[in-house]
Short mmCIF file of C-alpha atoms in Angstrom, two decimals:
data_model
loop_
_atom_site.label_atom_id
_atom_site.label_comp_id
_atom_site.label_asym_id
_atom_site.label_seq_id
_atom_site.Cartn_x
_atom_site.Cartn_y
_atom_site.Cartn_z
CA MET A 1 58.27 -28.07 -8.42
CA PRO A 2 56.82 -24.63 -9.05
CA ARG A 3 55.31 -22.91 -6.07
CA SER A 4 51.73 -21.82 -6.58
CA GLN A 5 51.81 -19.27 -3.75
CA GLY A 6 53.45 -16.58 -5.84
CA VAL A 7 50.65 -16.11 -8.36
CA PRO A 8 47.52 -14.56 -6.87
CA SER A 9 44.37 -16.29 -8.03
CA PRO A 10 41.75 -14.09 -9.67
CA ARG A 11 39.20 -13.20 -7.01
CA SER A 12 35.81 -11.63 -7.11
CA PRO A 13 35.67 -7.92 -6.23
CA LYS A 14 35.79 -7.26 -2.52
CA GLY A 15 32.59 -6.67 -0.63
CA PRO A 16 29.12 -8.08 -1.19
CA THR A 17 27.59 -8.01 -4.63
CA ARG A 18 24.37 -6.24 -5.55
CA PHE A 19 22.48 -9.54 -5.23
CA GLY A 20 23.95 -10.10 -1.79
CA LEU A 21 22.96 -6.65 -0.63
CA LEU A 22 19.46 -7.22 -1.95
CA MET A 23 19.13 -10.49 -0.10
CA ILE A 24 20.44 -8.91 3.12
CA ALA A 25 17.95 -6.06 2.84
CA LEU A 26 15.06 -8.42 2.13
CA SER A 27 15.95 -10.66 5.05
CA LEU A 28 16.20 -7.68 7.40
CA LEU A 29 12.80 -6.41 6.25
CA LEU A 30 11.28 -9.86 6.73
CA ALA A 31 12.78 -10.18 10.20
CA ILE A 32 11.55 -6.72 11.23
CA GLY A 33 8.07 -7.40 9.87
CA LEU A 34 7.80 -10.76 11.62
CA SER A 35 9.03 -9.36 14.94
CA LEU A 36 6.52 -6.48 14.73
CA LEU A 37 3.77 -8.95 13.96
CA VAL A 38 4.71 -11.14 16.91
CA LEU A 39 4.94 -8.17 19.27
CA GLY A 40 1.59 -6.86 18.07
CA LEU A 41 -0.07 -10.19 18.62
CA LEU A 42 1.51 -10.60 22.04
CA PHE A 43 0.72 -7.19 23.46
CA GLY A 44 -2.21 -5.97 21.40
CA GLY A 45 -4.13 -9.14 20.82
CA PRO A 46 -6.66 -9.46 18.06
CA PRO A 47 -8.62 -6.32 17.23
CA LYS A 48 -11.65 -5.94 19.46
CA ARG A 49 -14.68 -5.13 17.33
CA GLN A 50 -17.23 -4.95 20.17
CA ARG A 51 -15.85 -1.74 21.65
CA ASN A 52 -16.80 0.84 19.02
CA ILE A 53 -20.38 -0.09 18.24
CA PRO A 54 -22.54 2.93 17.40
CA LEU A 55 -25.79 3.07 19.30
CA TYR A 56 -27.91 2.79 16.16
CA GLN A 57 -26.14 -0.46 15.17
CA ALA A 58 -26.15 -2.06 18.61
CA GLU A 59 -28.54 -4.83 19.57
CA PRO A 60 -31.58 -3.67 21.57
CA SER A 61 -30.61 -6.08 24.35
CA LEU A 62 -27.24 -4.33 24.62
CA LEU A 63 -29.01 -1.00 24.94
CA LEU A 64 -31.37 -2.36 27.58
CA ALA A 65 -28.49 -3.77 29.58
CA GLN A 66 -27.00 -0.29 30.01
CA PRO A 67 -28.12 1.93 32.86
CA LEU A 68 -30.40 4.69 31.64
CA HIS A 69 -28.13 7.55 32.74
CA SER A 70 -25.28 6.22 30.57
CA LEU A 71 -27.43 6.52 27.42
#
C-alpha cells in the first residue's frame, strides 16, 4: 500500500487572491458606510430644513410671530 503522505498535493499560492482582496475591501467599505449612515441617523437625525429660512422666503405668519426687535 503506497503512502499518500509523501507527495505534496499541488496547492494554490499562499495568501488571498486578487479577487479575495477585492471582496474584502468592498465588504469593509460597505460596513464603514453603513455604520456611518446609522450613526448619522442616530445622532444627527434627518436634516432640518426649517432652520435656515431666509426672511424673504418665510411665511408672513412666521415673520409676525417673531418679536419686532429680533427682526
